[in-house]
Coordinates of C-alpha atoms and ligand atoms in Angstrom, one line a residue:
X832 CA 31.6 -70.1 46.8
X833 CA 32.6 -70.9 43.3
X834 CA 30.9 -67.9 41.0
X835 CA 29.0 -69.2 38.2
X836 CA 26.3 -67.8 35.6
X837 CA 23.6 -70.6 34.3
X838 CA 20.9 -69.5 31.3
X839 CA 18.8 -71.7 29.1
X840 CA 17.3 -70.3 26.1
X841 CA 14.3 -71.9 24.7
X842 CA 12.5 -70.7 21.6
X843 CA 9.0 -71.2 23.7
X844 CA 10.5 -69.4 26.3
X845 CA 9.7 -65.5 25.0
X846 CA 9.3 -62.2 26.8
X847 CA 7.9 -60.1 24.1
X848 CA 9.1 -59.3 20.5
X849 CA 11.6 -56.0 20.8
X850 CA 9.8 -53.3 20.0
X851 CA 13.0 -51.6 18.0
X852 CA 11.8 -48.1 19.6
X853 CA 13.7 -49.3 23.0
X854 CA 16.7 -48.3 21.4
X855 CA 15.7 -45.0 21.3
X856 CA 17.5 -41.2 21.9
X857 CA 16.8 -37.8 22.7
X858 CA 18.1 -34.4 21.1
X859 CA 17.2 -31.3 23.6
X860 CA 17.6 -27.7 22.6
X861 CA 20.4 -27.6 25.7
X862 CA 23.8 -26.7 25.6
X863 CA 25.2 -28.0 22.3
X864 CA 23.6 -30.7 21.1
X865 CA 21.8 -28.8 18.2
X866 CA 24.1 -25.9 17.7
X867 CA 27.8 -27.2 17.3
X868 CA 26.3 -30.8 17.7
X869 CA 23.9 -31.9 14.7
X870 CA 23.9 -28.4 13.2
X871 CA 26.9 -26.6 12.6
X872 CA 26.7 -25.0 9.3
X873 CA 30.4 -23.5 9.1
X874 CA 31.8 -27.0 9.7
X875 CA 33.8 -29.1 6.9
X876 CA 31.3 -31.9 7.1
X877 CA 28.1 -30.0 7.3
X878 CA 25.5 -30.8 4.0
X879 CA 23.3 -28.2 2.3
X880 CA 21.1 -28.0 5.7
X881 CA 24.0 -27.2 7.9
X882 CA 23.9 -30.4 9.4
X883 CA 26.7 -32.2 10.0
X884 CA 27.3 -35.7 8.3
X885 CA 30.4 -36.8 10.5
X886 CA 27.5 -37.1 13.6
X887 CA 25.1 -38.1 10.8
X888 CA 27.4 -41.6 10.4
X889 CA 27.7 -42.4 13.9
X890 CA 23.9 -42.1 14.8
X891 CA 22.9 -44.3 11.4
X892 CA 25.6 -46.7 12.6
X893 CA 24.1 -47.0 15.8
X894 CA 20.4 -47.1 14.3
X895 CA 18.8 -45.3 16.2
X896 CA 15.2 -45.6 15.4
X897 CA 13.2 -42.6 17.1
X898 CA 14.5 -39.2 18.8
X899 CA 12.5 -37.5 21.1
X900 CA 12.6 -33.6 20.2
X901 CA 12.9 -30.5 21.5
X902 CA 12.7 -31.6 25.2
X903 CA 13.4 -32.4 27.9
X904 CA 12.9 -29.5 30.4
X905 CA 13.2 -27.1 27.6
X906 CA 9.9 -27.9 26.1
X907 CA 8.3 -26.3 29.0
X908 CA 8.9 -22.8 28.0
X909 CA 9.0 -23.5 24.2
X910 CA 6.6 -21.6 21.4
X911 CA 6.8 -23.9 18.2
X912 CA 5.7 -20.6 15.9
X913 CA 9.3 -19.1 16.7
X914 CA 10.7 -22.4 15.3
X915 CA 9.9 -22.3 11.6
X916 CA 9.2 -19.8 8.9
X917 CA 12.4 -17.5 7.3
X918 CA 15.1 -18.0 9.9
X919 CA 15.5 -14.4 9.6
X920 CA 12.3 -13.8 10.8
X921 CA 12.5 -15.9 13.9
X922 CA 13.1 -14.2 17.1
X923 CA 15.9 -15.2 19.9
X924 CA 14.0 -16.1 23.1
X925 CA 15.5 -16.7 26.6
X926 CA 15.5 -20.4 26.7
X927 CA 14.6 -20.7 30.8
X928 CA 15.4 -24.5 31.5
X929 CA 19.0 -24.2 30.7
X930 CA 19.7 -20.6 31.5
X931 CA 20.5 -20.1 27.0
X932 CA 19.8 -17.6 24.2
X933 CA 17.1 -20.0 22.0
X934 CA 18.2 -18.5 18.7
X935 CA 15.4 -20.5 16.4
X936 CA 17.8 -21.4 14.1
X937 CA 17.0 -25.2 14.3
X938 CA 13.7 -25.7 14.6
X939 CA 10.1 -28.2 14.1
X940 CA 10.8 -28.7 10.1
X941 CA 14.8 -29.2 10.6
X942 CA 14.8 -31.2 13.0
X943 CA 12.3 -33.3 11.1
X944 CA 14.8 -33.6 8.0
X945 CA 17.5 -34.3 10.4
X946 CA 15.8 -36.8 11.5
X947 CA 14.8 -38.4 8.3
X948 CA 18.4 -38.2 7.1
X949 CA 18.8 -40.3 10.3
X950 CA 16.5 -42.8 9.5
X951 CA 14.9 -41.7 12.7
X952 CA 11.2 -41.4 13.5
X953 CA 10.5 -37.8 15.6
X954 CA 8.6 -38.1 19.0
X955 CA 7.7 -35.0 19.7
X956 CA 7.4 -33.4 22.7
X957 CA 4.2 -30.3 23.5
X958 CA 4.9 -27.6 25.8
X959 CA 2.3 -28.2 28.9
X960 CA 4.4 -26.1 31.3
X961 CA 3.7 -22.4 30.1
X962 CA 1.0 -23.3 27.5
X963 CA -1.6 -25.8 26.9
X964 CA -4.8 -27.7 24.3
X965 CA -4.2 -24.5 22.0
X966 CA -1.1 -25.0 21.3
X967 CA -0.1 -28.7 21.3
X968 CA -2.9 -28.9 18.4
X969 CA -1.8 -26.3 16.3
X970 CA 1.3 -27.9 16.1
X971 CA -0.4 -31.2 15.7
X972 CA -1.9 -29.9 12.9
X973 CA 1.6 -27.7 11.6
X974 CA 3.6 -31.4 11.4
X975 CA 0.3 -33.7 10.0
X976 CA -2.3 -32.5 8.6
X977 CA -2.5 -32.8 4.7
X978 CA -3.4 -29.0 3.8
X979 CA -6.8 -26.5 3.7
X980 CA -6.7 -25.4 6.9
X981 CA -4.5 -22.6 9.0
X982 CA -1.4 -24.4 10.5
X983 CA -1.4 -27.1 7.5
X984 CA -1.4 -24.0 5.2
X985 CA 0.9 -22.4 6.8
X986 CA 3.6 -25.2 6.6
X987 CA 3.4 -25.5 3.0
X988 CA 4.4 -21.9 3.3
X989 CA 7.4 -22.5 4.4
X990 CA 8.0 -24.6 2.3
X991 CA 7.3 -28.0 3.5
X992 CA 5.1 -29.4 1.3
X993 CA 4.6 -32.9 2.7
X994 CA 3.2 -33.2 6.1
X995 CA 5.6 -34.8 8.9
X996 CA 3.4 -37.6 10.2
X997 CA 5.0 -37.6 13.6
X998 CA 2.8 -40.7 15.6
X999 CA 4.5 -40.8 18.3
X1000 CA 3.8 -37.4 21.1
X1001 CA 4.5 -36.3 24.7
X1002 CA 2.3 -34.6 27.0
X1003 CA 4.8 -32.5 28.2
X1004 CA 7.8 -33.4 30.4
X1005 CA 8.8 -34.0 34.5
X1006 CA 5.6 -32.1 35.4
X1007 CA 5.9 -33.1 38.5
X1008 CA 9.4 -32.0 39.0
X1009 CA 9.7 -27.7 41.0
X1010 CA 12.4 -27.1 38.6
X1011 CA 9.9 -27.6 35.8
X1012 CA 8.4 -24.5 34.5
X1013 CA 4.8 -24.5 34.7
X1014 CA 5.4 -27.5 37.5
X1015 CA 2.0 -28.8 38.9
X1016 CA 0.3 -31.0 40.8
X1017 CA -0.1 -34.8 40.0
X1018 CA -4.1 -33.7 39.5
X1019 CA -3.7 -30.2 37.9
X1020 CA -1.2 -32.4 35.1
X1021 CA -3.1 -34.9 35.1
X1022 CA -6.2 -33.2 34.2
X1023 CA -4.6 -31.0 31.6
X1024 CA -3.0 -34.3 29.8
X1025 CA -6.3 -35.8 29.3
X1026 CA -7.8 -33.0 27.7
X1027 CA -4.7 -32.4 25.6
X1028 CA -5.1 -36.0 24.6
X1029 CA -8.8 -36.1 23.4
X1030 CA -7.5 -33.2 21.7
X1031 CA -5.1 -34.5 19.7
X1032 CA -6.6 -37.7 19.2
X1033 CA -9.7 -36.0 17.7
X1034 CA -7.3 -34.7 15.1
X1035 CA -5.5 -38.1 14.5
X1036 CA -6.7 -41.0 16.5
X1037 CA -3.9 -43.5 15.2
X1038 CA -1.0 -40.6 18.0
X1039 CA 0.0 -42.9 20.3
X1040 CA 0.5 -40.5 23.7
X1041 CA 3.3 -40.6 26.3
X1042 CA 1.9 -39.4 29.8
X1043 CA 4.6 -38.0 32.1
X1044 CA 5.4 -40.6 34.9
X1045 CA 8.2 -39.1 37.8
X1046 CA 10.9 -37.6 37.4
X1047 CA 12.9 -40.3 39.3
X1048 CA 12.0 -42.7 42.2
X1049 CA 13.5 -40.2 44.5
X1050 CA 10.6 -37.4 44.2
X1051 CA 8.2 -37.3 47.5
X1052 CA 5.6 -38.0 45.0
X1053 CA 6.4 -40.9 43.7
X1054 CA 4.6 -43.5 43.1
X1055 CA 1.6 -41.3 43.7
X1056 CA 2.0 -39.6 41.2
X1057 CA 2.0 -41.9 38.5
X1058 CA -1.2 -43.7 39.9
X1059 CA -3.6 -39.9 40.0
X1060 CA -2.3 -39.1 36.9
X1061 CA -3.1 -42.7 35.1
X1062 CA -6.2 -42.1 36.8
X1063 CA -7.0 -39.1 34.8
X1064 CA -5.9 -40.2 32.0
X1065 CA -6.1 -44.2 31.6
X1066 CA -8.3 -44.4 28.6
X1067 CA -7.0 -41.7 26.3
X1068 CA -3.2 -42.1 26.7
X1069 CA -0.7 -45.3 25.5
X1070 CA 2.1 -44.8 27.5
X1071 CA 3.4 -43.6 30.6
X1072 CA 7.3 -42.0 30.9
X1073 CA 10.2 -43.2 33.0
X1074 CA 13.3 -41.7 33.7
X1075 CA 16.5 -42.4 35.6
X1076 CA 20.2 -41.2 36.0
X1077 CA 22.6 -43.1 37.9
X1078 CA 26.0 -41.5 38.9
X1079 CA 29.5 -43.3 40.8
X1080 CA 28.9 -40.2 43.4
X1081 CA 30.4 -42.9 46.5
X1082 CA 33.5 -44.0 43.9
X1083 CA 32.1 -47.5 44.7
X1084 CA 31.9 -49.4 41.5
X1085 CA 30.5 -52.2 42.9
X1086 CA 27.2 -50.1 44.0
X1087 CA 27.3 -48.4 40.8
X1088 CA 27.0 -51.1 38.5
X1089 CA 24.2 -52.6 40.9
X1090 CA 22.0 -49.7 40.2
X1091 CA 20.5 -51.3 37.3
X1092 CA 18.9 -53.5 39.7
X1093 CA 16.8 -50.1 40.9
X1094 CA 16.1 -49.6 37.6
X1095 CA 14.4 -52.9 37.4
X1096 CA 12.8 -52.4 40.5
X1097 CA 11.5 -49.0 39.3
X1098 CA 10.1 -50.3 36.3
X1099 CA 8.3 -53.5 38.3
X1100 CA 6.7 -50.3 40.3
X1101 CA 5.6 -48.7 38.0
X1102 CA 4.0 -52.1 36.4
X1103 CA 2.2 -52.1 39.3
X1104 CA 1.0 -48.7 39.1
X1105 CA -0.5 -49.2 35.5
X1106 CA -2.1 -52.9 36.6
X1107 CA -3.9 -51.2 39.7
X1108 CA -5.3 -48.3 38.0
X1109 CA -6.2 -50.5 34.9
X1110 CA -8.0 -52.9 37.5
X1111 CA -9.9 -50.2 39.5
X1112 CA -11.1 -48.6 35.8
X1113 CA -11.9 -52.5 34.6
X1114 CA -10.0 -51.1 31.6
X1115 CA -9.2 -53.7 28.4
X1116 CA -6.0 -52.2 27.9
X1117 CA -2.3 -52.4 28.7
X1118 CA -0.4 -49.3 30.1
X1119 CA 3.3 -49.5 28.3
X1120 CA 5.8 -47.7 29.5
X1121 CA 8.4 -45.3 27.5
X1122 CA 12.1 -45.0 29.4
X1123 CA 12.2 -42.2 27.5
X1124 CA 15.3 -40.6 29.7
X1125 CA 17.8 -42.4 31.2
X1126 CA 21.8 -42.9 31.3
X1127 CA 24.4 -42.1 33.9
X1128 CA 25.1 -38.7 34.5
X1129 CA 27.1 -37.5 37.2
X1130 CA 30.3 -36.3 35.6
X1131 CA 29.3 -32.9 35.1
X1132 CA 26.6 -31.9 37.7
X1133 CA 28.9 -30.0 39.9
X1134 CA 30.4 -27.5 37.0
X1135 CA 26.6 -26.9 36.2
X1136 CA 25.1 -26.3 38.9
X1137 CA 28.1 -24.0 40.1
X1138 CA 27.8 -21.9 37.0
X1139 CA 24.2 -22.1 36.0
X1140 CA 22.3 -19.5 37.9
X1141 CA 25.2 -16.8 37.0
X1142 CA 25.7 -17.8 34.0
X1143 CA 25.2 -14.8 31.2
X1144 CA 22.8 -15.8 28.8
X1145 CA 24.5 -17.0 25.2
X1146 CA 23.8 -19.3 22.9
X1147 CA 24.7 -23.2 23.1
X1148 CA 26.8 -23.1 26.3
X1149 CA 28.8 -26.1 27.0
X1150 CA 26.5 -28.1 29.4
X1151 CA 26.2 -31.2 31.0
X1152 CA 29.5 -32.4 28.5
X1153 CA 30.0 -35.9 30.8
X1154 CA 32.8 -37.5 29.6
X1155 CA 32.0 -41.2 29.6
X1156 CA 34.4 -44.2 31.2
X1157 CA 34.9 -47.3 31.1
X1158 CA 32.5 -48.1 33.9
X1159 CA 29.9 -46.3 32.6
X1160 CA 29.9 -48.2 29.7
X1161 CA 29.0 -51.3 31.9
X1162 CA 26.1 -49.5 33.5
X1163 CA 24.9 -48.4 30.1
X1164 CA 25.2 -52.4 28.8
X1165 CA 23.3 -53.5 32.3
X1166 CA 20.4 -51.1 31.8
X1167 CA 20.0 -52.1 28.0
X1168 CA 19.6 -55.3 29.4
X1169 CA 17.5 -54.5 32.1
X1170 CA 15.1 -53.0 29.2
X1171 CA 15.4 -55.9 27.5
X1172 CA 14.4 -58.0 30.3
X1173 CA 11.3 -55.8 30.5
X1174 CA 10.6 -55.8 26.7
X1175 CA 7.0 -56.8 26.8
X1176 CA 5.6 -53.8 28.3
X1177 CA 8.8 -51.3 28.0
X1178 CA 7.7 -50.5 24.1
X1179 CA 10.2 -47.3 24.1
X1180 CA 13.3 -45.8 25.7
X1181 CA 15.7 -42.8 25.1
X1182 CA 19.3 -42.7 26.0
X1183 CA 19.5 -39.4 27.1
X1184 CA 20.5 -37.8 25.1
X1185 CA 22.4 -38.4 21.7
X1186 CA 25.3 -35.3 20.7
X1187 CA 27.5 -33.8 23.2
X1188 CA 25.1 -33.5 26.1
X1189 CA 25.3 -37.0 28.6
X1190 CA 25.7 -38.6 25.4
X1191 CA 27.6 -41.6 23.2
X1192 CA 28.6 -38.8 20.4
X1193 CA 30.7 -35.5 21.0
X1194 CA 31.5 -33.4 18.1
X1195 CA 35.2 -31.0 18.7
X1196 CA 34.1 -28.0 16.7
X1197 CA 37.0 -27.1 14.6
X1198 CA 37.3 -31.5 14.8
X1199 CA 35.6 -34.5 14.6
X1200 CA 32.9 -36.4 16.0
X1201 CA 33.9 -39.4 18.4
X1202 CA 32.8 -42.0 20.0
X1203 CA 32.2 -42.2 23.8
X1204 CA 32.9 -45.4 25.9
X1205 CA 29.1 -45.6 26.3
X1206 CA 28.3 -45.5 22.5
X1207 CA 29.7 -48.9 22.1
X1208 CA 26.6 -51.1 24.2
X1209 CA 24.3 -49.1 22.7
X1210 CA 25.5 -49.4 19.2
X1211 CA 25.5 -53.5 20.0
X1212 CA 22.2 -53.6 21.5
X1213 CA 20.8 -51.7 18.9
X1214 CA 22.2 -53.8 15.8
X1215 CA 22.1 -57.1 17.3
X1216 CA 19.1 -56.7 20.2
X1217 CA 16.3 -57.0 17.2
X1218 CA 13.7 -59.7 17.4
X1219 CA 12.6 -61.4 20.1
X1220 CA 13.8 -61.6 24.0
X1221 CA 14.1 -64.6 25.4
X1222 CA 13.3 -65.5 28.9
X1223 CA 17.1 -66.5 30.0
X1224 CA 16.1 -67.9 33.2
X1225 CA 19.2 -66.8 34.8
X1226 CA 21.1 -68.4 37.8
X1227 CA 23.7 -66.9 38.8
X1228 CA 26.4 -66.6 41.9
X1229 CA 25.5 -62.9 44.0
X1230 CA 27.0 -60.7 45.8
X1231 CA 26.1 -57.6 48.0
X1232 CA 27.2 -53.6 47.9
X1233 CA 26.1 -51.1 49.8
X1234 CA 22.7 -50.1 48.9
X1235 CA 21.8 -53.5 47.2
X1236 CA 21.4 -57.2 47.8
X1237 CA 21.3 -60.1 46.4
X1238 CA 22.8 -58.5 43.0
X1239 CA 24.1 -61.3 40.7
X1240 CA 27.8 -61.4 39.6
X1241 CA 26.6 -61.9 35.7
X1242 CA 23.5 -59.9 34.5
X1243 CA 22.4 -60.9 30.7
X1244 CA 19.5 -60.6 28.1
X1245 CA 19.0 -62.8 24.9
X1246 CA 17.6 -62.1 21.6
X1247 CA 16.3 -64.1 19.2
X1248 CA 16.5 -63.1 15.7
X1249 CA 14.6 -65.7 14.0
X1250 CA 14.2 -64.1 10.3
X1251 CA 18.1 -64.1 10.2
X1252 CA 18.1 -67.2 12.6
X1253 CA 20.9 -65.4 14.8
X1254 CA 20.8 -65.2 18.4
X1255 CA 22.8 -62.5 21.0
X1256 CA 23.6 -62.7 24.5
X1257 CA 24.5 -59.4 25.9
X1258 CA 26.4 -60.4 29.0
X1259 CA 27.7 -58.4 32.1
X1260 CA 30.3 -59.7 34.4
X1261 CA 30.0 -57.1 37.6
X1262 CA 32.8 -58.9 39.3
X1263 CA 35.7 -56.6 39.3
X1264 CA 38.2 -59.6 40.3
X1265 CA 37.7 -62.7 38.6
X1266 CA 36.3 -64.0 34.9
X1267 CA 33.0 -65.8 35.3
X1268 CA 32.2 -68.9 33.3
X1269 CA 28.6 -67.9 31.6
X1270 CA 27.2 -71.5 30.6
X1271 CA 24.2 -71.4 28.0
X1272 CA 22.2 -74.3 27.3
X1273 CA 21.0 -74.1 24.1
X1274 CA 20.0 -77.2 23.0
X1275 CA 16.5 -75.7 21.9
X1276 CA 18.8 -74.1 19.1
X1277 CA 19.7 -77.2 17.2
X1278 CA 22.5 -76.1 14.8
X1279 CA 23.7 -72.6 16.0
X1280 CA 27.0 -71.8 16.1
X1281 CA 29.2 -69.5 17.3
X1282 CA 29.6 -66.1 14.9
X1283 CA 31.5 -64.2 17.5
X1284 CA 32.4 -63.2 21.0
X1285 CA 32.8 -58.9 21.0
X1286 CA 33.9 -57.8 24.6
X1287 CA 34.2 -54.5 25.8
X1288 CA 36.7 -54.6 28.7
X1289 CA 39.9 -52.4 29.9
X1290 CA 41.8 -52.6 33.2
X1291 CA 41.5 -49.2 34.1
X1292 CA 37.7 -48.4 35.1
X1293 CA 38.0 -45.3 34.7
X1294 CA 40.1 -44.8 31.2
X1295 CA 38.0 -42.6 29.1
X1296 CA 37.9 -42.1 25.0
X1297 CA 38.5 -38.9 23.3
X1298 CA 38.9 -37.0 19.7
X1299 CA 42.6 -38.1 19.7
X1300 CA 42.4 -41.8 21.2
X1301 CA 39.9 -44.5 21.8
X1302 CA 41.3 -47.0 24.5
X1303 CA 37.8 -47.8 25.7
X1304 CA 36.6 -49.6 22.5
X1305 CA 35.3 -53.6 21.6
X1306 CA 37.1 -56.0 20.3
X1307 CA 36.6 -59.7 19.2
X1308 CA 38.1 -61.8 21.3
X1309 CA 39.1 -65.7 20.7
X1310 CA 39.6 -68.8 22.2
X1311 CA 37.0 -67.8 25.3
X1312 CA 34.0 -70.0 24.1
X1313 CA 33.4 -73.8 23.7
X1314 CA 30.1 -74.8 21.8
X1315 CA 29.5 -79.2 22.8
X1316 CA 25.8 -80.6 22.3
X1317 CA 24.2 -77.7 22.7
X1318 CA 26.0 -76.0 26.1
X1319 CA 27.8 -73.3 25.4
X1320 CA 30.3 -72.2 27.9
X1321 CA 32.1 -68.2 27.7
X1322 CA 34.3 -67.2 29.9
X1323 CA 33.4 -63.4 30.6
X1324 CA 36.7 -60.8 31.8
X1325 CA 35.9 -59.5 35.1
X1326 CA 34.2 -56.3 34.2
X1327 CA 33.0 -56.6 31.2
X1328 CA 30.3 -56.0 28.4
X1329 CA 29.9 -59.2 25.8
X1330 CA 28.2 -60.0 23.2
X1331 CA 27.7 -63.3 22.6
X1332 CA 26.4 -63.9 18.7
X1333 CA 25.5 -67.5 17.1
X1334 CA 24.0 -68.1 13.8
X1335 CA 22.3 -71.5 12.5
X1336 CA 24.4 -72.9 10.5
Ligands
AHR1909 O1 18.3 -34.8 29.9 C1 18.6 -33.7 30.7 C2 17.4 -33.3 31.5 O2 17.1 -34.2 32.4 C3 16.1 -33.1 30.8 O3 15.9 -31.9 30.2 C4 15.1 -33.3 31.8 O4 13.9 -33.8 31.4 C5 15.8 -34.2 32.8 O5 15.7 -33.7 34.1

C-alpha cells in the first residue's frame, strides 16, 4: 500500500491553548549538571555567580520556561538549611540518591538567580522521603514570604532581600519507587501529601501542587497507585506527575521510535485515573497532569549501574552522560508531539534533565558547551510550539514493530499562533526507507504561506554530535513543499524531524 499522511487544520478545530510550561526542564543535584554544568566558577565563561554564560545562551535560546529543582531522587534525602547561608558555613553531606559528596555550594537562592538569568520560573521540589510538613513549609516560607517572621527573616540574612515567589511545587518525587529513600506506600504518600498540601496552601493558596504519579507504567503498582493517592489528595492538589524513559535496548529502531505511542497510551491512563477519582469524589475540578520527567535514556545505564554501589564518594561524578543520536532526536520530536497532542490537560513537562546529565546541553570543562542531537526538537518546539494546538485529525498509512501496532508511518502536531498569525507542523516520518508525502489542507487558513521547511535528518541513525563537530543538526531545506488553494503537500525524508512554518501573508 501506497504510504501517505492526510491532516486538516481548522481554526475551530482546537485542543487546548499550549500552556508554555510543557516545554519545560529539570536541573538535579546529580553528577554534573550543577557543578561543571551551570556552575563552574573557574571557567572562562562563568559571570560574577560562577555560573556559566556559554550554557546560559543555549538554555535562553531554547526558552525554556520553568526548571524543576533540586530533584529528582535527590530531593529525598535533601535538607534545604545546608543550601544557603555563607558557603563557608555550609556543611558537605552524603548525597544518598546518586552515591555523591553534596558540597552545598549551589544551593535554594542560586539556583533561583540562575534561574532568573534564564528567564526560567523554579518548580521546586520538597523532600517527602526522609522529612515531611515541617520542613516543606519552612522552606515555603524561606523562598516567599515577604519578611517578619523566622525563615523570611532569615533569607533577608543572607542576603536575599526579595522573596522568590516560586508557585509552582512538588510533593516530593517517585514515592512509590524501592530505590526512593523514604519509599512508601501509595496510602502512607498519599496521606502525607495531602497534609503537606493544606500546609502549604495555608501559607499561599495561589501554589499550584504537583502530586507524585508512578514512576513509570512498568511498576507493580501502577495504575493503583495513582488512583489511592488522588484519592487522598483530590481536592487540595493541581496536578499529578508522569514520567517515562525510553531506550533502543533491542537495536530495533522501528520499535523505538514507536514508543511514543506508550507514552500516549500512558498519558490516556492516567486521564482515566484522574476522571474516575474526580467522578467518585463528584469533584468540580480537572486533574492536569505534569510530564515532569521524561526523555530517552539508555546510553549510559550500564556504566552506572556497574560503578554506582562501589563508587567512592566525590563530588559531581560523571553520571548518566548519554550521548544523544540521531534517532533519539526523532523520539525526542515524537514525544513533543505526543505532549502536544495531549495539550489540554498535560499543562507541564520536563525534559529530563537540561546540562550534562540525559540532556540537550553538555559543557567540556576546560571547553565549551554543545549542542546534543536531541537539543534541536526541543529548541523547535519550544520557539515555534506557542499558541494554540490544533486538532490535525491525522490519517495516515501504519505499520507494525514488535511491541506495537497499528503505529502510523507519519506522526505530527500543529500549532496555531494566532497573535503572530503563524502556524507549525512538527512532522515525524518513522519510515526508515522511503519519504512520505504529508498533505495539509488548510484551506481554513486563507492566505498563509510557506515561511520555511527546517528538517532534521542524517543517513546514519546513529551519528552523534560533539564539542568538535555537529553532523546531527537542522537545516532548511527547499524545493520539498507545494502550497495550491489551500493543500499543502511536503514531502518528509525517511526519518526525519520537520518543521513545517507558514505565516499569513
Ligand atoms: O532523571 C534522573 C532520575 O530519574 C531522577 O532522579 C529520578 O526521579 C528518575 O528516576
Amino acid at each position: 500500500m501506497k504510504k501517505f499522511a492526510k491532516i486538516t487544520l481548522d481554526r475551530d478545530f482546537q485542543i487546548s491553548r499550549i500552556d508554555p510550561r510543557i516545554y519545560g526542564s529539570f536541573i538535579e543535584h546529580l553528577g554534573r549538571a550543577v557543578y561543571g554544568g551551570i556552575y563552574q566558577p573557574d571557567h572562562p565563561s562563568a559571570d560574577e555567580e560562577g555560573f556559566r554564560q556559554d550554557v546560559l545562551e543555549l538554555v535562553k535560546e531554547i526558552g525554556v520556561p520553568i526548571v524543576r529543582y533540586p530533584g529528582g531522587n535527590f530531593v529525598s534525602n535533601f535538607y534545604w538549611e545546608d543550601s544557603v547561608g555563607p558557603r563557608e558555613n555550609r556543611p558537605r553531606r552524603l548525597e544518598l540518591a546518586w552515591r555523591s559528596t553534596e558540597p552545598n555550594l549551589v544551593g535554594v537562592n542560586e539556583f533561583a538567580s540562575w534561574s532568573k538569568k534564564a528567564g526560567a520560573d523554579v518548580m521546586m521540589a520538597v523532600n517527602l522521603g526522609t522529612r515531611g510538613i515541617d520542613a516543606a513549609c519552612n522552606l515555603l516560607e524561606y523562598c516567599n514570604h515577604l519578611s517578619g517572621t523566622k525563615y523570611s527573616d532569615l533569607r533577608i540574612a543572607h542576603g536575599v532581600k526579595d522573596p522568590h515567589n516560586i508557585k509552582t511545587w512538588c510533593l516530593g518525587n517517585e514515592m512509590d519507587g524501592p530505590w526512593q529513600t523514604g519509599h512508601k506506600t501509595a496510602l502512607e504518600y498519599g496521606r502525607l501529601a495531602d497534609e503537606t498540601a493544606k500546609a502549604m496552601k495555608q501559607i499561599d493558596p495561589s501554589l499550584e501542587l504537583v502530586v507524585c504519579g508512578s514512576s513509570n507504567t512498568g511498576m507493580s503498582t501502577y495504575p493503583q497507585w495513582e488512583a489511592t493517592v488522588l484519592e487522598e489528595t483530590y481536592d487540595d492538589v493541581d496536578f499529578i506527575s508522569l514520567h517515562t524513559y525510553y531506550g533502543n535496548r533491542f537495536h530495533n529502531t522501528e520499535n523505538f521510535l514507536a514508543q511514543s505511542d506508550d507514552m500516549d497510551h500512558f498519558i490516556r491512563t492516567v486521564i482515566s485515573t484522574c476522571d474516575f477519582v474526580k467522578a467518585k469524589k463528584r469533584a468540580k475540578k480537572d486533574m492536569m497532569l505534569s510530564f515532569d520527567e521524561w526523555n530517552v535514556w539508555f546510553h549510559a545505564d550500564e556504566q552506572d549501574s556497574d560503578t554506582m554501589k562501589n563508587r567512592p564518594w566525590s563530588v559531581a561524578p560523571h553520571l548518566l552522560e548519554d550521548r544523544y543520536d540521531f534517532e533519539d532526536a526523532l523520539l525526542v520530536g515524537l514525544m513533543l508531539i505526543t505532549l502536544l497532542k495531549h495539550s489540554d490537560r498535560v499543562r507541564m513537562a520536563c525534559l529530563a534533565q537540561l546540562v550534562n546529565v540525559i540532556a540537550p546541553i553538555m559543557t567540556e570543562e576546560n571547553g565549551p558547551a554543545w549542542r546534543q542531537t536531541s537539543f534541536y526538537p526541543y529548541l523547535h518546539a519550544s520557539r515555534f510550539g506557542r499558541g494554540v494546538a490544533l486538532n490535525t485529525a491525522l490519517r495516515a498509512s501504519r505499520h507494525d514493530t514488535m511491541d506495537y501496532t497499528d503505529v502510523t508511518d507519519v506522526d505530527c502536531a500543529a500549532v496555531w499562533n494566532e497573535e503572530e498569525e503563524e502556524i507549525t507542523v512538527f512532522a515525524v516520518n518513522r519510515d526508515l526507507h522511503d519519504s512520505i508525502t504529508l498533505e495539509s489542507d488548510l484551506r481554513s487558513f486563507p492566505g498563509y504561506e510557506l515561511l520555511e521547511h527546517i528538517s532534521l535528518e542524517h543517513s546514519d541513525l546513529f551519528a552523534v554530535n560533539s564539542a568538535e563537530s555537529q553532523p546531527v543538526k537542522p537545516q532548511k531545506v527547499q524545493g520539498r513543499d507545494e502550497l495550491s488553494e489551500g493543500l499543502l503537500q511536503s514531502v518528509l525524508s525517511p526519518a526525519s524531524w520537520n518543521v513545517i512554518r507558514l505565516k499569513k501573508r
